[in-house]
Amino acid sequence: MILAQMGHVVGGWEYVWAAYILTWAGMGLYGLSLYVRRSKEKS
Amino acid sequence: MRHWLLTYDLGTRLALYAPLVMLVFVLWLFLTHLTDPPSRKWTWKALLGIAVGMFLVQPYFALSWSPPEKYMGDVYRILYMHVPQLIMAMLALTINFGCSVAYLFKKSWATDSLAEATAEVGLYLGAVGITLGSLWAKPTWNTWWTWDPRLISAAVMMVIYAGYLTLRRFVEDPEKRATWSAVMGIIAGVDIPVLYFSVKWWRSIHQVQSNPSTVDDRMVVVLRWSYVAFAALTIVLIYQRFLAAQATRNREVALPEALPPDEGLPKAAGQGALP
């Protein structure tokens, strides 16, 4: 849970994990879409 | 207490400059590929291998090795994904601007294909980068979104380049499409410096770019590491998208009489009116 205590952010790992998972998922999906499109163009 | 890797001057220098050496190596691989593409097809696998290898170890450095930030604690670790993706997006879209200008001076399918590739990869990286910024904003600004100059210019960039790609999809004539999208690419490019300098030009809730001399050395090392990983990945993505765009263009502009009978697709490049 995020709490502003004395001007400090405490916790927030769920946001960090969400950011990393989103980035990895984005890379995977965009890479896959490129692979599929390249394969279609080659065939 | 300084980390063991940074205890000695040599260790500090190695940690800080190793990513830059890696960046030079990545750029060298890319540039030597351009000089003789057929004999260096392995370059793309090498670049992809570098990017994947760096991304496999990046979480350890970013999530464990790098120290918490004084005020933001651990939430600031989003920075290692948010900043490099938006910087790579801006670089890709700057290349798009350059291609757009170049196309109007000298028409070329290769330039047009590169413009298409950079716009799409830039839009993808920018969209993920902005979403990560929103994830960072919630715990630090207590809101997912605010109408701040930096955020507005980023949103405008996304809308413009989404429009750019939509335009490319709806115009069927390849030459008209290339010319119109080049004009739009030039207009859209105006937003890129506005986005970059917005935090300096206007007082804003979004922080200005940090100076490496004011943050922990480990943060600089991890950020540089992330930059190189994303740079290698961006080069691979743009090139692969460029090849797909060029193949599409060759198919579109192929003259029917130049095709072998009973085949719908051309086998060779450069059959269109443009080089």
Short mmCIF file of C-alpha atoms in Angstrom, two decimals:
data_model
loop_
_atom_site.label_atom_id
_atom_site.label_comp_id
_atom_site.label_asym_id
_atom_site.label_seq_id
_atom_site.Cartn_x
_atom_site.Cartn_y
_atom_site.Cartn_z
CA MET A 1 0.00 0.00 0.00
CA ILE A 2 1.24 3.44 -0.92
CA LEU A 3 1.44 5.83 2.02
CA ALA A 4 2.86 9.30 1.96
CA GLN A 5 4.73 9.48 5.27
CA MET A 6 6.95 12.45 5.97
CA GLY A 7 7.09 13.13 2.22
CA HIS A 8 8.35 9.65 1.40
CA VAL A 9 6.67 7.08 -0.82
CA VAL A 10 6.46 3.72 0.92
CA GLY A 11 5.92 0.47 -0.93
CA GLY A 12 4.56 0.52 -4.46
CA TRP A 13 6.22 -2.65 -5.72
CA GLU A 14 2.95 -3.62 -7.41
CA TYR A 15 3.33 -0.61 -9.71
CA VAL A 16 6.95 -1.55 -10.46
CA TRP A 17 6.02 -5.15 -11.30
CA ALA A 18 3.09 -3.96 -13.42
CA ALA A 19 5.46 -1.71 -15.37
CA TYR A 20 7.97 -4.49 -16.00
CA ILE A 21 5.31 -7.06 -16.93
CA LEU A 22 3.66 -4.56 -19.29
CA THR A 23 7.00 -3.84 -20.97
CA TRP A 24 7.88 -7.52 -21.39
CA ALA A 25 4.37 -8.34 -22.63
CA GLY A 26 4.54 -5.45 -25.10
CA MET A 27 7.91 -6.61 -26.41
CA GLY A 28 6.64 -10.17 -26.81
CA LEU A 29 3.41 -9.21 -28.55
CA TYR A 30 4.97 -6.63 -30.87
CA GLY A 31 7.84 -9.01 -31.70
CA LEU A 32 5.32 -11.76 -32.45
CA SER A 33 3.26 -9.45 -34.67
CA LEU A 34 6.40 -8.50 -36.61
CA TYR A 35 7.36 -12.17 -37.01
CA VAL A 36 3.89 -13.04 -38.31
CA ARG A 37 3.85 -10.15 -40.78
CA ARG A 38 7.36 -10.96 -42.05
CA SER A 39 6.37 -14.61 -42.48
CA LYS A 40 3.26 -13.60 -44.46
CA GLU A 41 5.29 -11.37 -46.75
CA LYS A 42 7.87 -14.11 -47.36
CA SER A 43 5.26 -16.76 -48.24
CA MET B 1 28.51 2.59 1.95
CA ARG B 2 29.48 2.23 -1.69
CA HIS B 3 28.82 -1.06 -3.44
CA TRP B 4 31.84 -3.38 -3.86
CA LEU B 5 31.77 -2.89 -7.61
CA LEU B 6 32.19 0.83 -7.12
CA THR B 7 34.76 0.67 -4.32
CA TYR B 8 37.69 1.28 -6.61
CA ASP B 9 38.05 3.88 -9.28
CA LEU B 10 38.66 1.18 -11.87
CA GLY B 11 35.47 -0.64 -10.85
CA THR B 12 33.47 2.57 -11.00
CA ARG B 13 34.80 3.40 -14.40
CA LEU B 14 34.17 -0.10 -15.73
CA ALA B 15 30.60 -0.12 -14.44
CA LEU B 16 29.82 3.35 -15.76
CA TYR B 17 31.47 3.02 -19.15
CA ALA B 18 30.82 -0.66 -19.97
CA PRO B 19 27.30 0.15 -21.25
CA LEU B 20 28.75 2.88 -23.48
CA VAL B 21 31.30 0.44 -24.90
CA MET B 22 28.43 -1.99 -25.49
CA LEU B 23 26.49 0.77 -27.28
CA VAL B 24 29.44 1.45 -29.57
CA PHE B 25 29.63 -2.31 -30.29
CA VAL B 26 25.89 -2.43 -31.07
CA LEU B 27 26.16 0.56 -33.42
CA TRP B 28 29.28 -0.96 -35.04
CA LEU B 29 27.39 -4.22 -35.66
CA PHE B 30 24.52 -2.28 -37.21
CA LEU B 31 26.67 -0.03 -39.40
CA THR B 32 28.87 -2.87 -40.69
CA HIS B 33 25.69 -4.74 -41.60
CA LEU B 34 24.64 -1.80 -43.78
CA THR B 35 27.89 -1.97 -45.76
CA ASP B 36 27.28 -5.56 -46.89
CA PRO B 37 23.86 -6.90 -45.79
CA PRO B 38 23.93 -10.29 -47.60
CA SER B 39 27.16 -11.44 -45.93
CA ARG B 40 26.16 -10.20 -42.49
CA LYS B 41 22.67 -11.61 -41.96
CA TRP B 42 23.85 -12.96 -38.61
CA THR B 43 24.09 -9.35 -37.38
CA TRP B 44 20.38 -9.26 -36.52
CA LYS B 45 20.60 -12.46 -34.52
CA ALA B 46 23.62 -11.03 -32.69
CA LEU B 47 21.83 -7.75 -31.95
CA LEU B 48 18.71 -9.60 -30.80
CA GLY B 49 20.91 -11.86 -28.65
CA ILE B 50 22.57 -8.81 -27.06
CA ALA B 51 19.18 -7.22 -26.36
CA VAL B 52 17.66 -10.42 -24.90
CA GLY B 53 20.81 -11.10 -22.81
CA MET B 54 20.80 -7.57 -21.43
CA PHE B 55 17.08 -7.73 -20.66
CA LEU B 56 17.56 -11.03 -18.81
CA VAL B 57 20.02 -9.50 -16.35
CA GLN B 58 18.51 -6.00 -16.30
CA PRO B 59 15.82 -6.87 -13.68
CA TYR B 60 18.50 -7.90 -11.17
CA PHE B 61 20.34 -4.60 -11.56
CA ALA B 62 17.17 -2.49 -11.69
CA LEU B 63 15.10 -4.20 -9.00
CA SER B 64 17.78 -5.32 -6.53
CA TRP B 65 21.26 -3.88 -7.12
CA SER B 66 20.16 -0.28 -7.63
CA PRO B 67 19.44 1.51 -4.31
CA PRO B 68 16.02 3.01 -3.42
CA GLU B 69 15.50 6.67 -4.21
CA LYS B 70 15.46 9.12 -1.29
CA TYR B 71 11.85 10.32 -1.68
CA MET B 72 10.21 7.84 -4.04
CA GLY B 73 11.58 4.68 -2.45
CA ASP B 74 11.32 1.69 -4.77
CA VAL B 75 8.65 3.10 -7.09
CA TYR B 76 11.29 5.09 -8.98
CA ARG B 77 12.55 1.77 -10.47
CA ILE B 78 9.88 2.24 -13.17
CA LEU B 79 12.31 4.86 -14.52
CA TYR B 80 14.59 2.13 -15.92
CA MET B 81 11.83 1.07 -18.33
CA HIS B 82 9.89 4.34 -18.74
CA VAL B 83 12.72 6.69 -19.75
CA PRO B 84 14.63 4.47 -22.24
CA GLN B 85 11.42 3.52 -24.06
CA LEU B 86 10.34 7.14 -24.51
CA ILE B 87 13.83 8.24 -25.54
CA MET B 88 13.96 5.42 -28.12
CA ALA B 89 10.47 6.41 -29.28
CA MET B 90 11.63 10.00 -29.79
CA LEU B 91 14.74 8.82 -31.65
CA ALA B 92 12.66 6.57 -33.91
CA LEU B 93 10.23 9.40 -34.64
CA THR B 94 13.12 11.78 -35.30
CA ILE B 95 14.34 9.31 -37.93
CA ASN B 96 10.79 9.34 -39.30
CA PHE B 97 11.01 13.14 -39.60
CA GLY B 98 14.36 12.81 -41.40
CA CYS B 99 12.94 10.21 -43.79
CA SER B 100 9.90 12.42 -44.47
CA VAL B 101 12.11 15.37 -45.43
CA ALA B 102 14.42 13.12 -47.47
CA TYR B 103 11.48 11.58 -49.37
CA LEU B 104 10.20 14.96 -50.53
CA PHE B 105 13.66 15.84 -51.86
CA LYS B 106 14.37 12.44 -53.43
CA LYS B 107 11.59 9.90 -53.84
CA SER B 108 12.63 6.44 -52.74
CA TRP B 109 10.66 3.37 -51.61
CA ALA B 110 13.41 2.54 -49.12
CA THR B 111 13.04 5.95 -47.45
CA ASP B 112 9.26 5.59 -47.41
CA SER B 113 9.54 2.08 -45.92
CA LEU B 114 11.93 3.31 -43.23
CA ALA B 115 9.51 6.15 -42.41
CA GLU B 116 6.69 3.63 -41.97
CA ALA B 117 8.86 1.36 -39.80
CA THR B 118 10.09 4.13 -37.52
CA ALA B 119 6.58 5.56 -37.06
CA GLU B 120 5.17 2.22 -35.99
CA VAL B 121 8.05 1.29 -33.66
CA GLY B 122 8.06 4.83 -32.23
CA LEU B 123 4.33 4.68 -31.60
CA TYR B 124 4.64 1.28 -29.91
CA LEU B 125 7.53 2.37 -27.65
CA GLY B 126 5.86 5.69 -26.90
CA ALA B 127 2.53 4.07 -25.98
CA VAL B 128 4.20 1.64 -23.56
CA GLY B 129 6.42 4.42 -22.17
CA ILE B 130 3.45 6.71 -21.50
CA THR B 131 1.50 3.88 -19.86
CA LEU B 132 4.49 3.24 -17.59
CA GLY B 133 4.59 6.96 -16.81
CA SER B 134 0.95 6.73 -15.74
CA LEU B 135 1.81 3.75 -13.49
CA TRP B 136 4.58 5.86 -11.94
CA ALA B 137 2.34 8.92 -11.57
CA LYS B 138 -0.30 7.18 -9.44
CA PRO B 139 1.89 6.47 -6.37
CA THR B 140 3.96 9.68 -6.68
CA TRP B 141 1.45 12.30 -7.91
CA ASN B 142 -1.66 10.49 -6.64
CA THR B 143 -3.23 10.54 -10.10
CA TRP B 144 -3.02 8.39 -13.22
CA TRP B 145 -3.04 11.43 -15.51
CA THR B 146 -2.81 15.20 -15.28
CA TRP B 147 -2.88 17.92 -17.94
CA ASP B 148 0.76 18.82 -17.62
CA PRO B 149 2.74 20.15 -20.65
CA ARG B 150 4.98 17.07 -20.82
CA LEU B 151 2.03 14.69 -20.68
CA ILE B 152 -0.03 16.72 -23.13
CA SER B 153 2.80 16.86 -25.69
CA ALA B 154 3.33 13.09 -25.27
CA ALA B 155 -0.38 12.43 -25.79
CA VAL B 156 -0.41 14.73 -28.85
CA MET B 157 2.56 12.78 -30.23
CA MET B 158 0.68 9.50 -29.87
CA VAL B 159 -2.49 10.86 -31.52
CA ILE B 160 -0.54 12.39 -34.43
CA TYR B 161 1.45 9.24 -35.17
CA ALA B 162 -1.63 7.04 -34.81
CA GLY B 163 -3.18 9.36 -37.43
CA TYR B 164 -0.04 9.06 -39.55
CA LEU B 165 -0.28 5.25 -39.59
CA THR B 166 -4.03 5.46 -40.25
CA LEU B 167 -3.36 7.71 -43.24
CA ARG B 168 -0.85 5.19 -44.57
CA ARG B 169 -3.43 2.40 -44.27
CA PHE B 170 -6.24 4.26 -46.04
CA VAL B 171 -4.40 5.67 -49.07
CA GLU B 172 -4.08 2.92 -51.66
CA ASP B 173 -1.86 4.64 -54.24
CA PRO B 174 1.72 4.03 -52.97
CA GLU B 175 3.12 7.28 -54.41
CA LYS B 176 0.33 9.47 -53.03
CA ARG B 177 0.57 7.65 -49.71
CA ALA B 178 4.31 8.21 -49.51
CA THR B 179 4.06 11.91 -50.38
CA TRP B 180 1.11 12.69 -48.09
CA SER B 181 2.61 10.77 -45.18
CA ALA B 182 5.95 12.54 -45.71
CA VAL B 183 4.16 15.89 -45.34
CA MET B 184 2.37 14.62 -42.24
CA GLY B 185 5.65 13.23 -40.87
CA ILE B 186 7.22 16.69 -41.11
CA ILE B 187 4.27 18.35 -39.37
CA ALA B 188 4.24 15.62 -36.68
CA GLY B 189 7.99 16.01 -36.11
CA VAL B 190 7.42 19.50 -34.69
CA ASP B 191 6.03 17.88 -31.53
CA ILE B 192 9.22 15.93 -30.76
CA PRO B 193 11.37 18.87 -29.54
CA VAL B 194 8.31 20.30 -27.78
CA LEU B 195 7.97 16.98 -25.91
CA TYR B 196 11.65 16.84 -25.01
CA PHE B 197 12.03 20.45 -23.86
CA SER B 198 8.54 20.90 -22.34
CA VAL B 199 9.84 20.30 -18.81
CA LYS B 200 12.39 23.08 -19.28
CA TRP B 201 10.13 25.53 -21.12
CA TRP B 202 7.17 25.39 -18.72
CA ARG B 203 6.89 24.91 -14.97
CA SER B 204 5.52 21.45 -14.71
CA ILE B 205 4.77 18.67 -12.24
CA HIS B 206 6.92 16.36 -14.37
CA GLN B 207 10.52 16.48 -13.21
CA VAL B 208 13.34 17.70 -15.45
CA GLN B 209 15.99 15.32 -16.74
CA SER B 210 18.32 14.20 -13.93
CA ASN B 211 22.02 14.95 -13.97
CA PRO B 212 24.28 11.87 -13.53
CA SER B 213 26.41 13.85 -11.08
CA THR B 214 23.47 14.28 -8.67
CA VAL B 215 22.36 10.63 -8.42
CA ASP B 216 23.93 7.42 -7.13
CA ASP B 217 26.46 5.87 -9.53
CA ARG B 218 24.52 2.60 -9.52
CA MET B 219 21.44 4.39 -10.86
CA VAL B 220 23.52 5.79 -13.72
CA VAL B 221 24.95 2.33 -14.49
CA VAL B 222 21.50 0.67 -14.59
CA LEU B 223 19.95 3.47 -16.65
CA ARG B 224 22.78 3.31 -19.19
CA TRP B 225 22.47 -0.48 -19.28
CA SER B 226 18.74 -0.14 -19.98
CA TYR B 227 19.39 2.44 -22.70
CA VAL B 228 21.74 0.07 -24.54
CA ALA B 229 19.34 -2.89 -24.22
CA PHE B 230 16.49 -0.80 -25.63
CA ALA B 231 18.74 0.66 -28.34
CA ALA B 232 19.69 -2.83 -29.56
CA LEU B 233 16.05 -3.91 -29.46
CA THR B 234 14.85 -0.76 -31.25
CA ILE B 235 17.37 -1.24 -34.07
CA VAL B 236 16.23 -4.85 -34.55
CA LEU B 237 12.53 -3.91 -34.48
CA ILE B 238 12.93 -1.02 -36.91
CA TYR B 239 14.96 -3.11 -39.34
CA GLN B 240 12.55 -6.05 -39.27
CA ARG B 241 9.58 -3.70 -39.73
CA PHE B 242 11.48 -1.96 -42.54
CA LEU B 243 11.96 -5.30 -44.34
CA ALA B 244 8.24 -6.06 -43.99
CA ALA B 245 7.32 -2.59 -45.30
CA GLN B 246 9.71 -2.91 -48.22
CA ALA B 247 8.31 -6.32 -49.15
CA THR B 248 4.79 -4.85 -49.11
CA ARG B 249 5.93 -1.91 -51.24
CA ASN B 250 7.60 -4.19 -53.78
CA ARG B 251 4.40 -6.19 -54.07
CA GLU B 252 2.29 -3.05 -54.48
CA VAL B 253 4.37 -1.34 -57.13
CA ALA B 254 5.30 -4.41 -59.17
CA LEU B 255 4.23 -4.00 -62.77
CA PRO B 256 1.84 -6.79 -63.84
CA GLU B 257 3.79 -7.44 -67.06
CA ALA B 258 6.99 -7.85 -65.05
CA LEU B 259 5.53 -10.71 -63.05
CA PRO B 260 6.00 -14.34 -64.06
CA PRO B 261 2.73 -15.90 -65.30
CA ASP B 262 0.36 -17.41 -62.73
CA GLU B 263 2.10 -15.78 -59.83
CA GLY B 264 0.64 -13.01 -57.73
CA LEU B 265 3.82 -11.79 -56.10
CA PRO B 266 7.04 -10.37 -57.50
CA LYS B 267 10.27 -12.17 -56.77
CA ALA B 268 12.64 -9.26 -57.06
CA ALA B 269 12.78 -5.84 -55.51
CA GLY B 270 12.88 -2.55 -57.38
CA GLN B 271 10.23 -3.29 -60.01
CA GLY B 272 8.30 -0.13 -59.27
CA ALA B 273 8.67 3.33 -60.65
CA LEU B 274 10.80 4.46 -57.73
CA PRO B 275 14.15 3.10 -56.55
#
